[in-house]
Short mmCIF file of C-alpha atoms in Angstrom, two decimals:
data_model
loop_
_atom_site.label_atom_id
_atom_site.label_comp_id
_atom_site.label_asym_id
_atom_site.label_seq_id
_atom_site.Cartn_x
_atom_site.Cartn_y
_atom_site.Cartn_z
CA MET H 1 -6.96 18.45 0.72
CA ALA H 2 -6.24 15.37 -1.58
CA VAL H 3 -8.63 14.18 -3.99
CA LYS H 4 -9.35 10.48 -3.66
CA ARG H 5 -10.01 8.57 -6.63
CA LYS H 6 -13.10 6.41 -6.54
CA LEU H 7 -11.83 3.64 -9.11
CA GLY H 8 -15.71 2.91 -10.49
CA ARG H 9 -16.56 1.21 -6.87
CA SER H 10 -18.86 1.95 -4.25
CA SER H 11 -17.06 3.35 -0.70
CA ASP H 12 -16.93 0.06 0.89
CA HIS H 13 -15.48 -2.18 -2.34
CA ARG H 14 -13.08 0.32 -2.87
CA MET H 15 -11.78 0.02 0.51
CA ALA H 16 -11.62 -3.35 0.94
CA MET H 17 -10.02 -3.70 -2.52
CA LEU H 18 -7.26 -1.05 -1.15
CA ARG H 19 -6.80 -2.84 1.94
CA ALA H 20 -6.09 -6.11 0.17
CA MET H 21 -3.56 -4.32 -2.41
CA VAL H 22 -1.73 -2.82 0.39
CA THR H 23 -1.76 -6.06 2.61
CA PHE H 24 -0.31 -7.85 -0.73
CA LEU H 25 2.01 -4.98 -1.83
CA LEU H 26 3.56 -5.10 1.90
CA GLU H 27 3.58 -9.09 2.12
CA ASN H 28 5.65 -9.58 -1.55
CA GLY H 29 7.34 -5.96 -2.17
CA ARG H 30 5.74 -5.74 -5.65
CA ILE H 31 2.36 -5.90 -7.34
CA GLU H 32 1.42 -5.10 -10.53
CA THR H 33 -1.62 -3.06 -11.47
CA THR H 34 -3.46 -0.30 -13.00
CA VAL H 35 -1.55 3.08 -13.09
CA THR H 36 -4.73 4.75 -11.02
CA ARG H 37 -4.98 2.19 -8.40
CA ALA H 38 -1.05 1.74 -8.05
CA LYS H 39 -0.99 5.77 -6.97
CA GLU H 40 -3.58 5.06 -4.34
CA VAL H 41 -1.90 1.80 -2.89
CA LYS H 42 1.22 3.80 -2.81
CA SER H 43 -0.36 6.59 -0.68
CA MET H 44 -1.87 4.09 1.94
CA ALA H 45 0.82 1.86 1.98
CA GLU H 46 3.42 4.71 2.84
CA LYS H 47 1.10 5.99 5.48
CA ILE H 48 0.89 2.51 6.94
CA ILE H 49 4.93 2.52 7.02
CA THR H 50 5.00 5.65 8.36
CA THR H 51 2.39 4.98 11.19
CA ALA H 52 4.39 1.59 11.79
CA LYS H 53 7.56 3.90 12.32
CA ARG H 54 6.29 4.74 15.44
CA GLY H 55 6.16 1.84 16.92
CA ASP H 56 3.89 2.54 20.18
CA LEU H 57 0.66 0.95 21.00
CA HIS H 58 -1.72 2.90 19.36
CA SER H 59 0.24 2.36 16.00
CA LYS H 60 -0.04 -1.44 16.07
CA ARG H 61 -3.33 -1.21 16.65
CA GLN H 62 -3.79 1.80 13.28
CA VAL H 63 -1.88 -1.14 11.60
CA PHE H 64 -3.57 -4.25 12.65
CA SER H 65 -6.83 -2.70 11.76
CA PHE H 66 -6.04 -1.96 8.34
CA VAL H 67 -3.63 -4.72 7.18
CA THR H 68 -5.77 -7.89 6.18
CA LYS H 69 -3.30 -10.06 7.59
CA GLU H 70 -1.79 -10.50 10.89
CA THR H 71 1.66 -12.27 9.76
CA VAL H 72 1.80 -9.55 7.57
CA ALA H 73 1.22 -6.57 10.23
CA LYS H 74 4.02 -8.52 12.64
CA LYS H 75 6.69 -8.07 9.28
CA VAL H 76 6.17 -4.37 8.68
CA PHE H 77 6.77 -3.66 12.60
CA ASP H 78 9.74 -6.12 12.52
CA ASP H 79 11.01 -5.67 8.75
CA ILE H 80 9.86 -3.13 6.63
CA ALA H 81 9.47 -0.23 9.14
CA PRO H 82 13.22 -0.43 10.55
CA LYS H 83 14.25 -0.39 7.26
CA TYR H 84 13.05 3.04 6.86
CA ALA H 85 14.09 4.52 10.04
CA ASP H 86 15.86 6.95 8.51
CA LYS H 87 13.89 7.99 5.65
CA ASN H 88 11.05 10.48 5.45
CA GLY H 89 8.85 9.43 2.93
CA GLY H 90 9.44 7.50 -0.80
CA TYR H 91 9.05 4.19 0.22
CA ALA H 92 7.25 2.68 -3.01
CA ARG H 93 7.82 3.48 -6.60
CA ILE H 94 5.53 3.39 -9.50
CA VAL H 95 7.11 2.12 -12.67
CA ARG H 96 5.01 2.55 -15.84
CA THR H 97 4.78 -0.97 -18.05
CA GLY H 98 2.49 -0.09 -20.85
CA PRO H 99 -0.92 -0.64 -21.97
CA ARG H 100 -2.79 -3.81 -20.83
CA LYS H 101 -3.29 -6.37 -23.77
CA GLY H 102 -7.49 -6.82 -23.38
CA ASP H 103 -8.39 -3.18 -22.54
CA ALA H 104 -5.50 -0.96 -23.17
CA ALA H 105 -5.81 0.33 -19.64
CA GLU H 106 -1.80 1.88 -18.50
CA MET H 107 -0.51 -0.58 -16.14
CA ALA H 108 2.52 -0.07 -13.94
CA ILE H 109 4.56 -2.04 -11.31
CA ILE H 110 4.95 -0.44 -7.43
CA GLU H 111 7.27 -1.97 -5.51
CA LEU H 112 8.99 -1.12 -2.32
CA ILE H 113 12.45 0.88 -2.52
#
């Protein structure tokens, strides 16, 4: 069983934040955030893409219930999932960029490959 990071937030706040970050990643292809958040976002984004690769009605309902923008959910099925049809995981990459200036938190860029 994988241990989920709490990220210093209540479960509702954490889930809302991660849903928004996954949606933004799928919409733009890359985001800059802290390393621990990037690891959680990568895990969730890869699960969404894997679900979208099935392409049936149940997977569409699952993706539409998680992704916060309808246009992004449509993009997942039309553009992103077919792109990774022959690949079994590893759809995103985390690149560490060094400490943040204000609080020295370790920053990273997460991007779709």
